[in-house]
């Protein structure tokens, strides 16, 4: 089985000014001492992975933009040696914590793409989710980024909120177009047990309405020139290179508390405990992946993408034919018109895309 060099670097910055009610990621409220300890530990963890030329870097969280300018400078300096060959350098930014100074700092250190945490254009929905920004902050933030020279901007939108109607969702989609951005990610609200919504036992909306919102968005965005290149991601011309590394099942490195790496046939899960992380106890679980694990995950990730997965890449990586290993699942999928093989790629049909979970069960079996 072929071993690949990691192509993507993810850095988890676990700090937020305000904790969103739906969030179950590894995060804490910003505190100067905690941030100082985190940055010092990150500088040590970086030393575990020297001399790697990454193609993409992604700073996620948490909220990386919640760091002040001095803290951001330290973060960028820690990662500077990784950034020389990078083609795409993404940072997650929230409207309320962006400033002209931070945007200029991002550009100085090579950030050329921003994932902007919009979530909604309805102020009542933002308040319900405990988001700290206003609609004006969204529009002002986009201007700040563009004035600094960052034009590759993606926004996140959340749908299927309690009491959200189809009309309200369509309003959000229409408002998104007014920003003239190229990339939109859509996420259905998930009630996580350990998030505030979970503790409050907030009830999700009816699944039929959630599905209607999703397909309404697909048709709306298609009409306005957005290509759905992955289940939740739409672009006019610039798919996320970093996320494509995940979906292509390339090896990647994750740094920071709660981050995950896929490296040398292992899944390395960092501790989620910030105190342990700050004491250089970086790794929580290290899981050896069998060839069966990796072959299934290759399929699972690849079928999420509209273009599907490369049959030749599967052969190169595992030295086995995908049509032999998964003969039953592929034959059944093609028979039911859920799957097709086209130009050397195995991919979902339009009908199959909506049944991806059921299709993957067939591959798992």
mmCIF file of C-alpha atoms in Angstrom:
data_model
loop_
_atom_site.group_PDB
_atom_site.id
_atom_site.type_symbol
_atom_site.label_atom_id
_atom_site.label_comp_id
_atom_site.label_asym_id
_atom_site.label_seq_id
_atom_site.Cartn_x
_atom_site.Cartn_y
_atom_site.Cartn_z
ATOM 1 C CA UNK A 1 0.000 0.000 0.000
ATOM 2 C CA UNK A 2 1.426 3.329 -1.116
ATOM 3 C CA UNK A 3 2.443 5.947 1.486
ATOM 4 C CA UNK A 4 1.797 9.555 0.514
ATOM 5 C CA UNK A 5 3.347 12.790 1.691
ATOM 6 C CA UNK A 6 0.842 15.059 3.442
ATOM 7 C CA UNK A 7 -0.418 17.831 1.184
ATOM 8 C CA UNK A 8 -2.645 19.799 3.547
ATOM 9 C CA UNK A 9 -2.124 21.399 6.956
ATOM 10 C CA UNK A 10 -5.003 22.180 9.304
ATOM 11 C CA UNK A 11 -4.357 24.315 12.395
ATOM 12 C CA UNK A 12 -7.040 24.447 15.082
ATOM 13 C CA UNK A 13 -7.281 27.740 16.950
ATOM 14 C CA UNK A 14 -9.680 26.910 19.800
ATOM 15 C CA UNK A 15 -10.634 30.405 20.955
ATOM 16 C CA UNK A 16 -13.882 32.339 20.555
ATOM 17 C CA UNK A 17 -15.114 35.639 21.924
ATOM 18 C CA UNK A 18 -18.591 34.100 22.278
ATOM 19 C CA UNK A 19 -19.560 30.413 22.247
ATOM 20 C CA UNK A 20 -22.246 29.743 19.620
ATOM 21 C CA UNK A 21 -25.260 27.800 20.848
ATOM 22 C CA UNK A 22 -24.924 25.057 18.206
ATOM 23 C CA UNK A 23 -21.151 24.515 18.391
ATOM 24 C CA UNK A 24 -19.612 21.281 19.674
ATOM 25 C CA UNK A 25 -16.056 21.875 18.430
ATOM 26 C CA UNK A 26 -13.046 22.171 20.724
ATOM 27 C CA UNK A 27 -13.223 25.810 21.861
ATOM 28 C CA UNK A 28 -12.899 28.100 24.884
ATOM 29 C CA UNK A 29 -13.555 31.788 25.481
ATOM 30 C CA UNK A 30 -10.524 33.942 24.667
ATOM 31 C CA UNK A 31 -8.115 34.541 27.562
ATOM 32 C CA UNK A 32 -4.612 36.045 27.174
ATOM 33 C CA UNK A 33 -2.792 33.434 29.290
ATOM 34 C CA UNK A 34 -4.536 30.491 27.608
ATOM 35 C CA UNK A 35 -3.693 31.894 24.186
ATOM 36 C CA UNK A 36 -0.063 32.453 25.193
ATOM 37 C CA UNK A 37 0.250 28.860 26.432
ATOM 38 C CA UNK A 38 -1.474 27.517 23.322
ATOM 39 C CA UNK A 39 0.850 29.378 20.964
ATOM 40 C CA UNK A 40 3.928 28.188 22.851
ATOM 41 C CA UNK A 41 2.706 24.587 22.658
ATOM 42 C CA UNK A 42 1.868 24.941 18.962
ATOM 43 C CA UNK A 43 5.427 26.103 18.304
ATOM 44 C CA UNK A 44 6.628 22.833 19.867
ATOM 45 C CA UNK A 45 4.132 20.648 17.985
ATOM 46 C CA UNK A 46 5.255 22.137 14.672
ATOM 47 C CA UNK A 47 8.697 20.626 15.319
ATOM 48 C CA UNK A 48 7.176 17.126 15.026
ATOM 49 C CA UNK A 49 6.603 17.710 11.310
ATOM 50 C CA UNK A 50 9.686 19.430 9.831
ATOM 51 C CA UNK A 51 10.461 19.949 6.164
ATOM 52 C CA UNK A 52 6.996 19.351 4.727
ATOM 53 C CA UNK A 53 5.955 21.357 1.675
ATOM 54 C CA UNK A 54 2.207 21.706 2.056
ATOM 55 C CA UNK A 55 0.015 22.771 -0.843
ATOM 56 C CA UNK A 56 -2.685 24.209 1.411
ATOM 57 C CA UNK A 57 -2.976 25.615 4.931
ATOM 58 C CA UNK A 58 -6.291 26.099 6.721
ATOM 59 C CA UNK A 59 -6.633 27.982 10.012
ATOM 60 C CA UNK A 60 -9.899 26.933 11.642
ATOM 61 C CA UNK A 61 -11.520 26.977 15.017
ATOM 62 C CA UNK A 62 -12.822 28.243 17.171
ATOM 63 C CA UNK A 63 -12.296 31.650 15.660
ATOM 64 C CA UNK A 64 -8.742 32.428 14.492
ATOM 65 C CA UNK A 65 -9.697 36.074 13.986
ATOM 66 C CA UNK A 66 -10.545 36.314 17.713
ATOM 67 C CA UNK A 67 -6.789 36.552 18.351
ATOM 68 C CA UNK A 68 -5.491 40.102 18.575
ATOM 69 C CA UNK A 69 -2.943 41.393 16.074
ATOM 70 C CA UNK A 70 0.099 40.515 18.207
ATOM 71 C CA UNK A 71 -1.205 36.998 18.833
ATOM 72 C CA UNK A 72 -1.984 36.549 15.136
ATOM 73 C CA UNK A 73 1.535 37.673 14.260
ATOM 74 C CA UNK A 74 2.949 35.023 16.596
ATOM 75 C CA UNK A 75 0.696 32.380 15.017
ATOM 76 C CA UNK A 76 1.755 33.315 11.491
ATOM 77 C CA UNK A 77 5.437 33.343 12.480
ATOM 78 C CA UNK A 78 5.118 29.824 13.942
ATOM 79 C CA UNK A 79 3.702 28.587 10.630
ATOM 80 C CA UNK A 80 5.906 30.682 8.336
ATOM 81 C CA UNK A 81 8.253 27.863 7.307
ATOM 82 C CA UNK A 82 5.263 25.872 6.042
ATOM 83 C CA UNK A 83 3.896 28.642 3.848
ATOM 84 C CA UNK A 84 6.569 28.995 1.152
ATOM 85 C CA UNK A 85 5.068 26.540 -1.373
ATOM 86 C CA UNK A 86 1.432 27.011 -0.381
ATOM 87 C CA UNK A 87 -1.061 27.577 -3.193
ATOM 88 C CA UNK A 88 -4.067 28.217 -0.965
ATOM 89 C CA UNK A 89 -3.891 29.681 2.560
ATOM 90 C CA UNK A 90 -7.318 29.910 4.187
ATOM 91 C CA UNK A 91 -8.309 31.491 7.481
ATOM 92 C CA UNK A 92 -11.691 31.366 9.167
ATOM 93 C CA UNK A 93 -12.856 34.855 10.075
ATOM 94 C CA UNK A 94 -15.905 36.132 11.939
ATOM 95 C CA UNK A 95 -17.343 39.557 11.086
ATOM 96 C CA UNK A 96 -17.212 40.902 14.640
ATOM 97 C CA UNK A 97 -13.496 40.192 15.132
ATOM 98 C CA UNK A 98 -12.163 41.409 11.790
ATOM 99 C CA UNK A 99 -10.287 44.704 11.508
ATOM 100 C CA UNK A 100 -8.324 46.490 8.806
ATOM 101 C CA UNK A 101 -5.107 45.782 10.732
ATOM 102 C CA UNK A 102 -5.836 42.047 10.936
ATOM 103 C CA UNK A 103 -6.761 41.828 7.256
ATOM 104 C CA UNK A 104 -3.508 43.534 6.247
ATOM 105 C CA UNK A 105 -1.591 41.194 8.563
ATOM 106 C CA UNK A 106 -3.237 38.173 6.948
ATOM 107 C CA UNK A 107 -2.192 39.332 3.490
ATOM 108 C CA UNK A 108 1.354 40.046 4.685
ATOM 109 C CA UNK A 109 1.748 36.411 5.772
ATOM 110 C CA UNK A 110 0.225 34.923 2.645
ATOM 111 C CA UNK A 111 -3.428 34.294 3.501
ATOM 112 C CA UNK A 112 -5.234 34.396 0.149
ATOM 113 C CA UNK A 113 -8.616 32.875 1.002
ATOM 114 C CA UNK A 114 -11.119 33.537 3.796
ATOM 115 C CA UNK A 115 -13.969 31.411 5.083
ATOM 116 C CA UNK A 116 -16.327 34.066 6.446
ATOM 117 C CA UNK A 117 -18.712 33.046 9.227
ATOM 118 C CA UNK A 118 -21.939 34.681 8.041
ATOM 119 C CA UNK A 119 -24.430 31.902 8.998
ATOM 120 C CA UNK A 120 -27.520 34.092 8.444
ATOM 121 C CA UNK A 121 -28.696 37.479 7.179
ATOM 122 C CA UNK A 122 -31.574 37.483 9.662
ATOM 123 C CA UNK A 123 -30.661 39.294 12.888
ATOM 124 C CA UNK A 124 -33.147 37.275 14.962
ATOM 125 C CA UNK A 125 -31.547 34.056 13.734
ATOM 126 C CA UNK A 126 -28.071 35.362 14.562
ATOM 127 C CA UNK A 127 -29.182 36.235 18.098
ATOM 128 C CA UNK A 128 -30.821 32.819 18.496
ATOM 129 C CA UNK A 129 -27.547 31.112 17.523
ATOM 130 C CA UNK A 130 -25.547 33.402 19.877
ATOM 131 C CA UNK A 131 -23.643 34.887 16.976
ATOM 132 C CA UNK A 132 -21.943 38.153 17.949
ATOM 133 C CA UNK A 133 -22.175 40.019 14.642
ATOM 134 C CA UNK A 134 -24.736 42.158 12.858
ATOM 135 C CA UNK A 135 -25.720 42.320 9.195
ATOM 136 C CA UNK A 136 -23.770 45.579 8.800
ATOM 137 C CA UNK A 137 -20.649 43.840 10.148
ATOM 138 C CA UNK A 138 -20.990 41.204 7.411
ATOM 139 C CA UNK A 139 -20.998 43.759 4.609
ATOM 140 C CA UNK A 140 -18.283 45.869 6.205
ATOM 141 C CA UNK A 141 -16.126 42.778 6.708
ATOM 142 C CA UNK A 142 -16.353 41.805 3.043
ATOM 143 C CA UNK A 143 -15.239 45.329 2.112
ATOM 144 C CA UNK A 144 -12.295 45.184 4.547
ATOM 145 C CA UNK A 145 -11.126 41.879 3.061
ATOM 146 C CA UNK A 146 -11.378 43.101 -0.522
ATOM 147 C CA UNK A 147 -9.669 46.387 0.247
ATOM 148 C CA UNK A 148 -6.790 44.383 1.764
ATOM 149 C CA UNK A 149 -6.517 42.290 -1.400
ATOM 150 C CA UNK A 150 -8.384 39.105 -0.418
ATOM 151 C CA UNK A 151 -10.969 38.342 -3.099
ATOM 152 C CA UNK A 152 -11.253 34.567 -2.686
ATOM 153 C CA UNK A 153 -14.014 34.573 -0.074
ATOM 154 C CA UNK A 154 -16.340 31.769 0.991
ATOM 155 C CA UNK A 155 -19.319 32.193 3.298
ATOM 156 C CA UNK A 156 -21.088 29.683 5.529
ATOM 157 C CA UNK A 157 -24.873 29.599 5.820
ATOM 158 C CA UNK A 158 -26.852 27.513 8.319
ATOM 159 C CA UNK A 159 -30.355 26.273 7.527
ATOM 160 C CA UNK A 160 -33.025 24.156 9.244
ATOM 161 C CA UNK A 161 -33.156 26.385 12.318
ATOM 162 C CA UNK A 162 -36.186 26.035 14.619
ATOM 163 C CA UNK A 163 -38.930 28.412 13.427
ATOM 164 C CA UNK A 164 -37.081 29.056 10.172
ATOM 165 C CA UNK A 165 -39.464 29.113 7.229
ATOM 166 C CA UNK A 166 -38.715 28.440 3.585
ATOM 167 C CA UNK A 167 -39.269 32.150 2.886
ATOM 168 C CA UNK A 168 -36.669 33.130 5.492
ATOM 169 C CA UNK A 169 -34.201 30.651 4.004
ATOM 170 C CA UNK A 170 -34.765 31.993 0.495
ATOM 171 C CA UNK A 171 -34.164 35.500 1.849
ATOM 172 C CA UNK A 172 -30.764 34.365 3.188
ATOM 173 C CA UNK A 173 -29.859 32.892 -0.192
ATOM 174 C CA UNK A 174 -30.840 36.089 -2.000
ATOM 175 C CA UNK A 175 -28.818 38.210 0.420
ATOM 176 C CA UNK A 176 -25.783 35.966 -0.092
ATOM 177 C CA UNK A 177 -25.813 36.834 -3.793
ATOM 178 C CA UNK A 178 -25.580 40.550 -3.019
ATOM 179 C CA UNK A 179 -22.078 39.984 -1.579
ATOM 180 C CA UNK A 180 -20.777 38.861 -5.003
ATOM 181 C CA UNK A 181 -18.730 36.054 -3.479
ATOM 182 C CA UNK A 182 -17.650 32.926 -5.355
ATOM 183 C CA UNK A 183 -18.087 30.120 -2.809
ATOM 184 C CA UNK A 184 -20.908 29.149 -0.446
ATOM 185 C CA UNK A 185 -21.017 26.300 2.086
ATOM 186 C CA UNK A 186 -24.403 25.184 3.408
ATOM 187 C CA UNK A 187 -24.856 23.340 6.694
ATOM 188 C CA UNK A 188 -28.056 21.994 8.196
ATOM 189 C CA UNK A 189 -28.315 22.738 11.902
ATOM 190 C CA UNK A 190 -27.336 19.695 13.936
ATOM 191 C CA UNK A 191 -28.431 19.566 17.567
ATOM 192 C CA UNK A 192 -25.240 18.396 19.294
ATOM 193 C CA UNK A 193 -25.677 16.855 22.737
ATOM 194 C CA UNK A 194 -22.776 18.805 24.275
ATOM 195 C CA UNK A 195 -23.695 22.156 22.722
ATOM 196 C CA UNK A 196 -26.103 24.594 24.355
ATOM 197 C CA UNK A 197 -28.900 23.661 21.956
ATOM 198 C CA UNK A 198 -28.453 20.042 23.001
ATOM 199 C CA UNK A 199 -28.517 20.846 26.698
ATOM 200 C CA UNK A 200 -31.666 22.922 26.165
ATOM 201 C CA UNK A 201 -33.187 20.027 24.200
ATOM 202 C CA UNK A 202 -33.995 22.255 21.244
ATOM 203 C CA UNK A 203 -36.057 20.244 18.774
ATOM 204 C CA UNK A 204 -34.957 20.092 15.128
ATOM 205 C CA UNK A 205 -37.358 21.042 12.360
ATOM 206 C CA UNK A 206 -39.244 18.418 10.379
ATOM 207 C CA UNK A 207 -36.957 16.433 8.096
ATOM 208 C CA UNK A 208 -39.231 17.128 5.104
ATOM 209 C CA UNK A 209 -38.772 20.893 5.515
ATOM 210 C CA UNK A 210 -35.016 20.499 5.995
ATOM 211 C CA UNK A 211 -34.841 18.509 2.765
ATOM 212 C CA UNK A 212 -36.963 21.110 0.977
ATOM 213 C CA UNK A 213 -34.595 23.874 2.111
ATOM 214 C CA UNK A 214 -31.587 21.944 0.836
ATOM 215 C CA UNK A 215 -33.027 21.259 -2.609
ATOM 216 C CA UNK A 216 -34.350 24.809 -2.853
ATOM 217 C CA UNK A 217 -30.782 26.023 -2.275
ATOM 218 C CA UNK A 218 -29.389 23.652 -4.911
ATOM 219 C CA UNK A 219 -31.801 24.916 -7.564
ATOM 220 C CA UNK A 220 -31.401 28.555 -6.544
ATOM 221 C CA UNK A 221 -27.606 28.477 -6.608
ATOM 222 C CA UNK A 222 -27.514 26.515 -9.861
ATOM 223 C CA UNK A 223 -29.757 29.152 -11.449
ATOM 224 C CA UNK A 224 -27.242 31.812 -10.394
ATOM 225 C CA UNK A 225 -24.166 30.055 -11.741
ATOM 226 C CA UNK A 226 -22.982 28.084 -8.699
ATOM 227 C CA UNK A 227 -21.766 24.543 -9.299
ATOM 228 C CA UNK A 228 -22.389 22.016 -6.523
ATOM 229 C CA UNK A 229 -18.980 20.347 -6.535
ATOM 230 C CA UNK A 230 -19.496 18.593 -3.184
ATOM 231 C CA UNK A 231 -22.590 17.778 -1.145
ATOM 232 C CA UNK A 232 -22.496 20.983 0.921
ATOM 233 C CA UNK A 233 -20.247 23.216 -1.192
ATOM 234 C CA UNK A 234 -21.017 25.428 -4.179
ATOM 235 C CA UNK A 235 -18.745 27.596 -6.289
ATOM 236 C CA UNK A 236 -18.759 29.617 -9.485
ATOM 237 C CA UNK A 237 -15.082 29.019 -10.239
ATOM 238 C CA UNK A 238 -12.940 28.374 -7.138
ATOM 239 C CA UNK A 239 -13.454 25.107 -5.238
ATOM 240 C CA UNK A 240 -11.636 24.804 -1.927
ATOM 241 C CA UNK A 241 -8.271 23.210 -2.707
ATOM 242 C CA UNK A 242 -7.806 22.342 0.963
ATOM 243 C CA UNK A 243 -11.086 20.482 1.284
ATOM 244 C CA UNK A 244 -10.451 18.701 -2.004
ATOM 245 C CA UNK A 245 -7.370 17.172 -0.377
ATOM 246 C CA UNK A 246 -9.670 15.678 2.280
ATOM 247 C CA UNK A 247 -12.155 14.402 -0.285
ATOM 248 C CA UNK A 248 -9.363 12.990 -2.455
ATOM 249 C CA UNK A 249 -8.162 11.130 0.650
ATOM 250 C CA UNK A 250 -4.730 12.731 0.560
ATOM 251 C CA UNK A 251 -2.658 12.582 3.731
ATOM 252 C CA UNK A 252 -2.914 15.707 5.889
ATOM 253 C CA UNK A 253 -1.572 17.024 9.182
ATOM 254 C CA UNK A 254 -3.701 18.567 11.932
ATOM 255 C CA UNK A 255 -2.121 20.769 14.613
ATOM 256 C CA UNK A 256 -3.729 22.165 17.744
ATOM 257 C CA UNK A 257 -6.129 20.719 20.340
ATOM 258 C CA UNK A 258 -8.800 18.512 18.805
ATOM 259 C CA UNK A 259 -7.121 18.436 15.386
ATOM 260 C CA UNK A 260 -6.880 15.183 13.429
ATOM 261 C CA UNK A 261 -4.172 13.937 11.057
ATOM 262 C CA UNK A 262 -4.237 11.246 8.390
ATOM 263 C CA UNK A 263 -0.583 10.306 8.110
ATOM 264 C CA UNK A 264 1.363 7.160 7.234
ATOM 265 C CA UNK A 265 -1.687 4.876 7.486
ATOM 266 C CA UNK A 266 -2.646 6.259 10.891
ATOM 267 C CA UNK A 267 -5.383 8.539 12.158
ATOM 268 C CA UNK A 268 -3.819 10.734 14.829
ATOM 269 C CA UNK A 269 -6.327 12.479 17.083
ATOM 270 C CA UNK A 270 -4.957 15.310 19.185
ATOM 271 C CA UNK A 271 -6.169 15.769 22.735
ATOM 272 C CA UNK A 272 -9.157 18.096 23.051
ATOM 273 C CA UNK A 273 -7.979 19.160 26.513
ATOM 274 C CA UNK A 274 -6.316 22.563 26.213
ATOM 275 C CA UNK A 275 -4.441 22.089 29.500
ATOM 276 C CA UNK A 276 -2.940 18.781 28.341
ATOM 277 C CA UNK A 277 -2.106 20.314 24.982
ATOM 278 C CA UNK A 278 -0.351 23.245 26.663
ATOM 279 C CA UNK A 279 1.748 20.686 28.576
ATOM 280 C CA UNK A 280 2.874 19.217 25.211
ATOM 281 C CA UNK A 281 0.683 16.115 25.625
ATOM 282 C CA UNK A 282 -0.467 16.527 22.053
ATOM 283 C CA UNK A 283 -1.835 13.184 20.956
ATOM 284 C CA UNK A 284 -4.957 11.551 22.330
ATOM 285 C CA UNK A 285 -5.635 8.499 20.142
ATOM 286 C CA UNK A 286 -3.421 7.038 17.439
ATOM 287 C CA UNK A 287 -5.357 4.564 15.315
ATOM 288 C CA UNK A 288 -3.669 2.171 12.898
ATOM 289 C CA UNK A 289 -5.779 1.977 9.748
ATOM 290 C CA UNK A 290 -6.093 -1.337 7.959
ATOM 291 C CA UNK A 291 -6.117 -1.461 4.173
ATOM 292 C CA UNK A 292 -9.850 -2.224 4.403
ATOM 293 C CA UNK A 293 -10.385 0.919 6.507
ATOM 294 C CA UNK A 294 -8.507 3.064 4.021
ATOM 295 C CA UNK A 295 -10.202 1.621 0.943
ATOM 296 C CA UNK A 296 -13.651 2.296 2.396
ATOM 297 C CA UNK A 297 -12.709 5.804 3.526
ATOM 298 C CA UNK A 298 -11.278 6.532 0.068
ATOM 299 C CA UNK A 299 -14.686 5.651 -1.400
ATOM 300 C CA UNK A 300 -16.632 7.457 1.333
ATOM 301 C CA UNK A 301 -14.764 10.713 0.778
ATOM 302 C CA UNK A 302 -14.547 10.446 -3.007
ATOM 303 C CA UNK A 303 -18.260 9.914 -3.590
ATOM 304 C CA UNK A 304 -19.020 13.183 -1.782
ATOM 305 C CA UNK A 305 -17.455 15.056 -4.691
ATOM 306 C CA UNK A 306 -19.477 15.677 -7.850
ATOM 307 C CA UNK A 307 -16.634 14.458 -10.070
ATOM 308 C CA UNK A 308 -16.364 11.246 -8.060
ATOM 309 C CA UNK A 309 -13.241 9.227 -7.319
ATOM 310 C CA UNK A 310 -10.483 8.216 -9.686
ATOM 311 C CA UNK A 311 -10.380 4.495 -10.392
ATOM 312 C CA UNK A 312 -6.707 4.788 -11.363
ATOM 313 C CA UNK A 313 -5.813 6.578 -8.100
ATOM 314 C CA UNK A 314 -7.467 3.776 -6.145
ATOM 315 C CA UNK A 315 -5.346 1.252 -8.057
ATOM 316 C CA UNK A 316 -2.148 3.278 -7.526
ATOM 317 C CA UNK A 317 -2.781 3.681 -3.808
ATOM 318 C CA UNK A 318 -3.932 0.175 -2.907
ATOM 319 C CA UNK A 319 -2.605 -1.940 -5.802
ATOM 320 C CA UNK A 320 -6.090 -3.415 -6.186
ATOM 321 C CA UNK A 321 -9.018 -2.850 -8.551
ATOM 322 C CA UNK A 322 -11.953 -1.026 -7.006
ATOM 323 C CA UNK A 323 -14.381 -2.862 -9.316
ATOM 324 C CA UNK A 324 -13.159 -6.161 -7.878
ATOM 325 C CA UNK A 325 -12.968 -5.156 -4.208
ATOM 326 C CA UNK A 326 -16.405 -3.515 -4.203
ATOM 327 C CA UNK A 327 -17.959 -5.492 -7.070
ATOM 328 C CA UNK A 328 -21.317 -6.097 -5.379
ATOM 329 C CA UNK A 329 -21.854 -2.494 -4.223
ATOM 330 C CA UNK A 330 -20.823 -1.011 -7.575
ATOM 331 C CA UNK A 331 -22.934 -3.455 -9.600
ATOM 332 C CA UNK A 332 -25.993 -2.743 -7.448
ATOM 333 C CA UNK A 333 -25.406 1.008 -7.602
ATOM 334 C CA UNK A 334 -25.123 1.001 -11.396
ATOM 335 C CA UNK A 335 -28.197 -1.247 -11.745
ATOM 336 C CA UNK A 336 -30.311 1.177 -9.698
ATOM 337 C CA UNK A 337 -28.808 4.177 -11.541
ATOM 338 C CA UNK A 338 -27.271 5.495 -8.304
ATOM 339 C CA UNK A 339 -23.706 5.208 -9.605
ATOM 340 C CA UNK A 340 -21.992 5.575 -12.953
ATOM 341 C CA UNK A 341 -18.462 5.006 -14.224
ATOM 342 C CA UNK A 342 -17.482 7.817 -16.572
ATOM 343 C CA UNK A 343 -14.084 8.878 -17.929
ATOM 344 C CA UNK A 344 -12.267 6.740 -15.365
ATOM 345 C CA UNK A 345 -14.239 8.034 -12.377
ATOM 346 C CA UNK A 346 -16.802 6.338 -10.157
ATOM 347 C CA UNK A 347 -19.427 8.904 -9.224
ATOM 348 C CA UNK A 348 -22.949 9.323 -7.931
ATOM 349 C CA UNK A 349 -25.789 10.166 -10.271
ATOM 350 C CA UNK A 350 -28.169 12.975 -9.317
ATOM 351 C CA UNK A 351 -30.493 10.417 -7.703
ATOM 352 C CA UNK A 352 -27.578 8.649 -6.047
ATOM 353 C CA UNK A 353 -26.267 11.848 -4.512
ATOM 354 C CA UNK A 354 -29.411 12.043 -2.414
ATOM 355 C CA UNK A 355 -28.937 8.439 -1.278
ATOM 356 C CA UNK A 356 -25.243 8.596 -0.452
ATOM 357 C CA UNK A 357 -25.668 7.208 3.077
ATOM 358 C CA UNK A 358 -27.508 4.142 1.757
ATOM 359 C CA UNK A 359 -24.925 3.666 -0.998
ATOM 360 C CA UNK A 360 -22.054 3.760 1.502
ATOM 361 C CA UNK A 361 -23.771 1.110 3.619
ATOM 362 C CA UNK A 362 -23.531 -1.171 0.572
ATOM 363 C CA UNK A 363 -19.794 -0.472 0.307
ATOM 364 C CA UNK A 364 -19.360 -1.045 4.030
ATOM 365 C CA UNK A 365 -21.004 -4.443 3.753
#
